[in-house]
């Protein structure tokens, strides 16, 4: 089946710094990718839709200036958490839909902001 | 917009007992429905999906789910639970277009008593 990778799998950064998370579709092209955030013992909350070649679409309540999304190619979307704070510590998961109406999820990136 | 509810936050069953996890969705048209499982600290694994056709769908690991349009439900079942089934289970709904977002329910945490 289709594979989606994320890098890094874990990252620790200091408060106030920025961190970039990559999401790659390894064996298929994805004009659309989705970014989710999952706090401990909670569900996945959709943050934004990443669109290749155009601006991302953010869900209500998600700060677009804090969570920068770039979908520069058909296989890569990046999420940059700018000026990270401890409350941004979370599990970030990306997904990419396939032509078979299924979403392929990445393994997730655990961000810890100290 | 689509939404999902999972009425049971936590369920405990004995190993070998049957299991049913409830899921109710809200969507104006025919939904695309999914069940995912997530072990602690891990990514998501797709158990099964419903797009159309037979309303009883079979998945991996001995799971099945039944789509009932009249009840807006998509309950997950397993006839005999194994200790390794202990995990978080998420029901999710898509809008019915192949490249649209998937919205997750709040999840049900399953504990299995040996």
mmCIF file of C-alpha atoms in Angstrom:
data_model
loop_
_atom_site.group_PDB
_atom_site.id
_atom_site.type_symbol
_atom_site.label_atom_id
_atom_site.label_comp_id
_atom_site.label_asym_id
_atom_site.label_seq_id
_atom_site.Cartn_x
_atom_site.Cartn_y
_atom_site.Cartn_z
ATOM 1 C CA UNK A 1 0.000 0.000 0.000
ATOM 2 C CA UNK A 2 0.839 3.656 -0.196
ATOM 3 C CA UNK A 3 3.331 4.988 2.320
ATOM 4 C CA UNK A 4 3.560 8.365 3.980
ATOM 5 C CA UNK A 5 6.637 9.257 5.981
ATOM 6 C CA UNK A 6 7.283 11.995 8.500
ATOM 7 C CA UNK A 7 10.526 13.502 9.669
ATOM 8 C CA UNK A 8 11.582 13.805 12.361
ATOM 9 C CA UNK A 9 9.774 11.231 14.458
ATOM 10 C CA UNK A 10 10.649 13.096 17.639
ATOM 11 C CA UNK A 11 11.939 16.595 18.236
ATOM 12 C CA UNK A 12 12.686 18.621 21.309
ATOM 13 C CA UNK A 13 13.101 22.351 20.974
ATOM 14 C CA UNK A 14 13.443 25.322 23.266
ATOM 15 C CA UNK A 15 10.623 27.747 23.806
ATOM 16 C CA UNK A 16 10.686 30.549 21.257
ATOM 17 C CA UNK A 17 12.388 28.602 18.502
ATOM 18 C CA UNK A 18 10.821 27.236 15.325
ATOM 19 C CA UNK A 19 10.672 23.638 14.223
ATOM 20 C CA UNK A 20 9.878 22.141 10.829
ATOM 21 C CA UNK A 21 8.134 18.825 10.289
ATOM 22 C CA UNK A 22 8.170 17.117 6.901
ATOM 23 C CA UNK A 23 5.509 14.888 5.434
ATOM 24 C CA UNK A 24 6.305 12.893 2.305
ATOM 25 C CA UNK A 25 4.257 10.618 0.121
ATOM 26 C CA UNK A 26 6.755 7.974 -0.915
ATOM 27 C CA UNK A 27 5.125 6.165 -3.801
ATOM 28 C CA UNK A 28 2.305 8.377 -4.957
ATOM 29 C CA UNK A 29 1.634 12.001 -5.679
ATOM 30 C CA UNK A 30 -0.475 14.024 -3.313
ATOM 31 C CA UNK A 31 -1.877 17.361 -4.395
ATOM 32 C CA UNK A 32 -3.574 17.545 -1.016
ATOM 33 C CA UNK A 33 -2.271 16.616 2.403
ATOM 34 C CA UNK A 34 -3.776 17.087 5.839
ATOM 35 C CA UNK A 35 -2.182 18.010 9.138
ATOM 36 C CA UNK A 36 -3.605 16.804 12.439
ATOM 37 C CA UNK A 37 -2.637 17.457 16.033
ATOM 38 C CA UNK A 38 -3.215 15.018 18.854
ATOM 39 C CA UNK A 39 -2.828 15.921 22.523
ATOM 40 C CA UNK A 40 -2.308 13.111 25.049
ATOM 41 C CA UNK A 41 -5.333 10.892 25.469
ATOM 42 C CA UNK A 42 -7.308 12.939 22.958
ATOM 43 C CA UNK A 43 -8.452 12.482 19.404
ATOM 44 C CA UNK A 44 -6.884 13.781 16.226
ATOM 45 C CA UNK A 45 -7.906 17.331 15.466
ATOM 46 C CA UNK A 46 -7.615 18.556 11.905
ATOM 47 C CA UNK A 47 -5.430 21.644 11.748
ATOM 48 C CA UNK A 48 -5.210 22.429 8.068
ATOM 49 C CA UNK A 49 -5.402 21.235 4.510
ATOM 50 C CA UNK A 50 -2.181 21.584 2.567
ATOM 51 C CA UNK A 51 -2.627 22.286 -1.140
ATOM 52 C CA UNK A 52 0.173 21.882 -3.636
ATOM 53 C CA UNK A 53 0.915 25.159 -5.338
ATOM 54 C CA UNK A 54 -1.510 27.242 -3.313
ATOM 55 C CA UNK A 55 -2.193 28.449 0.197
ATOM 56 C CA UNK A 56 -3.166 26.082 2.930
ATOM 57 C CA UNK A 57 -6.678 26.072 4.325
ATOM 58 C CA UNK A 58 -6.784 26.307 8.101
ATOM 59 C CA UNK A 59 -9.495 25.031 10.404
ATOM 60 C CA UNK A 60 -11.236 27.458 12.679
ATOM 61 C CA UNK A 61 -9.137 28.395 15.677
ATOM 62 C CA UNK A 62 -5.787 27.390 14.161
ATOM 63 C CA UNK A 63 -3.332 30.272 13.868
ATOM 64 C CA UNK A 64 -2.012 30.344 10.326
ATOM 65 C CA UNK A 65 0.887 32.607 11.260
ATOM 66 C CA UNK A 66 2.004 30.191 13.940
ATOM 67 C CA UNK A 67 1.614 26.988 11.956
ATOM 68 C CA UNK A 68 3.130 27.655 8.558
ATOM 69 C CA UNK A 69 2.380 25.094 5.891
ATOM 70 C CA UNK A 70 4.206 24.790 2.604
ATOM 71 C CA UNK A 71 3.303 22.242 -0.055
ATOM 72 C CA UNK A 72 6.125 22.807 -2.489
ATOM 73 C CA UNK A 73 5.882 19.617 -4.487
ATOM 74 C CA UNK A 74 3.510 16.751 -5.186
ATOM 75 C CA UNK A 75 5.236 14.590 -2.598
ATOM 76 C CA UNK A 76 6.202 16.974 0.188
ATOM 77 C CA UNK A 77 4.352 19.146 2.665
ATOM 78 C CA UNK A 78 6.009 20.858 5.591
ATOM 79 C CA UNK A 79 4.578 22.201 8.827
ATOM 80 C CA UNK A 80 6.624 24.803 10.650
ATOM 81 C CA UNK A 81 5.704 25.613 14.217
ATOM 82 C CA UNK A 82 6.978 29.140 14.728
ATOM 83 C CA UNK A 83 7.957 30.576 18.096
ATOM 84 C CA UNK A 84 7.037 27.322 19.758
ATOM 85 C CA UNK A 85 5.790 27.269 23.334
ATOM 86 C CA UNK A 86 5.245 24.393 25.744
ATOM 87 C CA UNK A 87 1.525 24.344 24.935
ATOM 88 C CA UNK A 88 2.457 23.455 21.342
ATOM 89 C CA UNK A 89 3.893 20.165 22.568
ATOM 90 C CA UNK A 90 1.845 17.516 20.852
ATOM 91 C CA UNK A 91 1.784 14.639 18.413
ATOM 92 C CA UNK A 92 1.534 15.931 14.843
ATOM 93 C CA UNK A 93 0.278 13.568 12.161
ATOM 94 C CA UNK A 94 -0.038 14.142 8.436
ATOM 95 C CA UNK A 95 -2.104 12.257 5.918
ATOM 96 C CA UNK A 96 -2.493 12.095 2.192
ATOM 97 C CA UNK A 97 -5.550 10.821 0.345
ATOM 98 C CA UNK A 98 -5.259 8.252 -2.375
ATOM 99 C CA UNK A 99 -7.400 7.787 -5.428
ATOM 100 C CA UNK A 100 -9.101 4.901 -3.667
ATOM 101 C CA UNK A 101 -10.842 7.203 -1.181
ATOM 102 C CA UNK A 102 -8.528 6.218 1.615
ATOM 103 C CA UNK A 103 -6.284 8.396 3.714
ATOM 104 C CA UNK A 104 -2.738 7.249 4.308
ATOM 105 C CA UNK A 105 -1.354 8.476 7.586
ATOM 106 C CA UNK A 106 2.213 9.198 8.499
ATOM 107 C CA UNK A 107 3.691 7.695 11.669
ATOM 108 C CA UNK A 108 3.528 11.030 13.471
ATOM 109 C CA UNK A 109 6.017 13.475 14.972
ATOM 110 C CA UNK A 110 6.185 14.020 18.686
ATOM 111 C CA UNK A 111 7.111 17.612 19.476
ATOM 112 C CA UNK A 112 8.252 18.589 22.934
ATOM 113 C CA UNK A 113 8.860 22.257 23.673
ATOM 114 C CA UNK A 114 10.913 22.932 26.788
ATOM 115 C CA UNK B 1 -19.922 19.466 7.736
ATOM 116 C CA UNK B 2 -19.405 15.971 8.962
ATOM 117 C CA UNK B 3 -18.988 14.985 12.618
ATOM 118 C CA UNK B 4 -18.568 11.822 14.646
ATOM 119 C CA UNK B 5 -19.495 10.817 18.163
ATOM 120 C CA UNK B 6 -18.297 7.818 20.117
ATOM 121 C CA UNK B 7 -20.478 7.552 23.208
ATOM 122 C CA UNK B 8 -18.124 5.334 25.181
ATOM 123 C CA UNK B 9 -14.954 6.991 26.425
ATOM 124 C CA UNK B 10 -13.595 3.832 27.990
ATOM 125 C CA UNK B 11 -14.598 0.174 27.810
ATOM 126 C CA UNK B 12 -13.186 -2.771 29.729
ATOM 127 C CA UNK B 13 -13.806 -6.341 28.597
ATOM 128 C CA UNK B 14 -12.463 -9.726 29.587
ATOM 129 C CA UNK B 15 -10.242 -11.580 27.193
ATOM 130 C CA UNK B 16 -12.349 -13.872 25.030
ATOM 131 C CA UNK B 17 -15.482 -11.787 25.455
ATOM 132 C CA UNK B 18 -17.246 -10.095 22.571
ATOM 133 C CA UNK B 19 -16.822 -6.407 21.864
ATOM 134 C CA UNK B 20 -18.907 -3.681 20.331
ATOM 135 C CA UNK B 21 -17.715 -0.096 20.027
ATOM 136 C CA UNK B 22 -20.321 2.456 19.097
ATOM 137 C CA UNK B 23 -19.992 5.183 16.500
ATOM 138 C CA UNK B 24 -22.564 7.683 15.270
ATOM 139 C CA UNK B 25 -21.952 10.114 12.468
ATOM 140 C CA UNK B 26 -23.564 13.223 11.109
ATOM 141 C CA UNK B 27 -23.383 13.960 7.421
ATOM 142 C CA UNK B 28 -25.953 15.002 4.881
ATOM 143 C CA UNK B 29 -24.975 12.614 2.137
ATOM 144 C CA UNK B 30 -23.576 9.107 1.993
ATOM 145 C CA UNK B 31 -20.510 9.135 4.202
ATOM 146 C CA UNK B 32 -17.245 7.334 3.874
ATOM 147 C CA UNK B 33 -16.627 5.657 7.236
ATOM 148 C CA UNK B 34 -13.476 4.312 8.827
ATOM 149 C CA UNK B 35 -12.282 2.640 11.995
ATOM 150 C CA UNK B 36 -8.691 3.155 13.087
ATOM 151 C CA UNK B 37 -6.737 1.708 15.996
ATOM 152 C CA UNK B 38 -3.867 3.410 17.780
ATOM 153 C CA UNK B 39 -1.571 1.807 20.318
ATOM 154 C CA UNK B 40 0.104 4.079 22.892
ATOM 155 C CA UNK B 41 2.655 6.361 21.307
ATOM 156 C CA UNK B 42 2.044 4.895 17.886
ATOM 157 C CA UNK B 43 0.489 5.999 14.635
ATOM 158 C CA UNK B 44 -2.853 4.953 13.211
ATOM 159 C CA UNK B 45 -3.719 1.620 11.680
ATOM 160 C CA UNK B 46 -6.775 1.250 9.466
ATOM 161 C CA UNK B 47 -9.029 -1.582 10.638
ATOM 162 C CA UNK B 48 -11.742 -1.296 8.005
ATOM 163 C CA UNK B 49 -13.654 1.120 5.817
ATOM 164 C CA UNK B 50 -17.074 1.527 4.260
ATOM 165 C CA UNK B 51 -17.690 3.334 1.011
ATOM 166 C CA UNK B 52 -20.691 1.602 -0.526
ATOM 167 C CA UNK B 53 -22.233 -1.797 -1.137
ATOM 168 C CA UNK B 54 -22.558 -4.452 1.531
ATOM 169 C CA UNK B 55 -23.274 -2.735 4.826
ATOM 170 C CA UNK B 56 -21.367 -5.351 6.819
ATOM 171 C CA UNK B 57 -17.668 -4.885 6.241
ATOM 172 C CA UNK B 58 -14.860 -7.128 7.321
ATOM 173 C CA UNK B 59 -11.542 -5.782 8.462
ATOM 174 C CA UNK B 60 -8.223 -6.909 9.767
ATOM 175 C CA UNK B 61 -7.579 -8.651 13.084
ATOM 176 C CA UNK B 62 -11.045 -10.222 13.110
ATOM 177 C CA UNK B 63 -12.957 -6.942 13.312
ATOM 178 C CA UNK B 64 -16.148 -6.144 11.461
ATOM 179 C CA UNK B 65 -18.459 -3.150 11.329
ATOM 180 C CA UNK B 66 -22.008 -2.604 10.188
ATOM 181 C CA UNK B 67 -23.270 0.545 8.497
ATOM 182 C CA UNK B 68 -26.836 1.403 9.452
ATOM 183 C CA UNK B 69 -28.050 4.442 7.595
ATOM 184 C CA UNK B 70 -31.326 4.636 9.533
ATOM 185 C CA UNK B 71 -29.406 4.949 12.780
ATOM 186 C CA UNK B 72 -26.451 6.932 11.401
ATOM 187 C CA UNK B 73 -24.230 4.347 13.010
ATOM 188 C CA UNK B 74 -21.132 2.371 12.141
ATOM 189 C CA UNK B 75 -20.449 0.138 15.128
ATOM 190 C CA UNK B 76 -17.313 -1.958 15.372
ATOM 191 C CA UNK B 77 -17.504 -5.546 16.582
ATOM 192 C CA UNK B 78 -15.248 -8.433 17.401
ATOM 193 C CA UNK B 79 -16.534 -11.817 18.598
ATOM 194 C CA UNK B 80 -13.599 -12.642 20.861
ATOM 195 C CA UNK B 81 -11.199 -10.040 22.186
ATOM 196 C CA UNK B 82 -7.506 -10.717 22.657
ATOM 197 C CA UNK B 83 -5.279 -8.952 25.189
ATOM 198 C CA UNK B 84 -3.382 -7.376 22.296
ATOM 199 C CA UNK B 85 -6.537 -5.534 21.232
ATOM 200 C CA UNK B 86 -6.139 -3.094 24.114
ATOM 201 C CA UNK B 87 -5.697 0.272 22.424
ATOM 202 C CA UNK B 88 -7.494 3.457 21.414
ATOM 203 C CA UNK B 89 -10.102 3.106 18.712
ATOM 204 C CA UNK B 90 -11.209 5.963 16.498
ATOM 205 C CA UNK B 91 -14.195 6.141 14.211
ATOM 206 C CA UNK B 92 -13.819 8.618 11.368
ATOM 207 C CA UNK B 93 -15.976 10.019 8.593
ATOM 208 C CA UNK B 94 -15.104 11.434 5.203
ATOM 209 C CA UNK B 95 -17.301 13.507 2.988
ATOM 210 C CA UNK B 96 -17.461 11.137 0.090
ATOM 211 C CA UNK B 97 -15.004 12.820 -2.209
ATOM 212 C CA UNK B 98 -11.706 11.072 -2.539
ATOM 213 C CA UNK B 99 -9.538 14.038 -1.682
ATOM 214 C CA UNK B 100 -11.481 15.526 1.187
ATOM 215 C CA UNK B 101 -10.622 15.611 4.845
ATOM 216 C CA UNK B 102 -11.450 12.937 7.364
ATOM 217 C CA UNK B 103 -12.913 13.932 10.714
ATOM 218 C CA UNK B 104 -12.254 11.797 13.759
ATOM 219 C CA UNK B 105 -14.450 10.919 16.676
ATOM 220 C CA UNK B 106 -13.188 11.404 20.234
ATOM 221 C CA UNK B 107 -12.052 7.803 20.525
ATOM 222 C CA UNK B 108 -12.812 4.853 22.794
ATOM 223 C CA UNK B 109 -10.112 3.442 25.000
ATOM 224 C CA UNK B 110 -10.298 -0.351 25.273
ATOM 225 C CA UNK B 111 -8.843 -2.233 28.206
ATOM 226 C CA UNK B 112 -8.722 -6.024 28.218
ATOM 227 C CA UNK B 113 -8.712 -8.030 31.441
ATOM 228 C CA UNK B 114 -6.709 -11.255 31.180
#
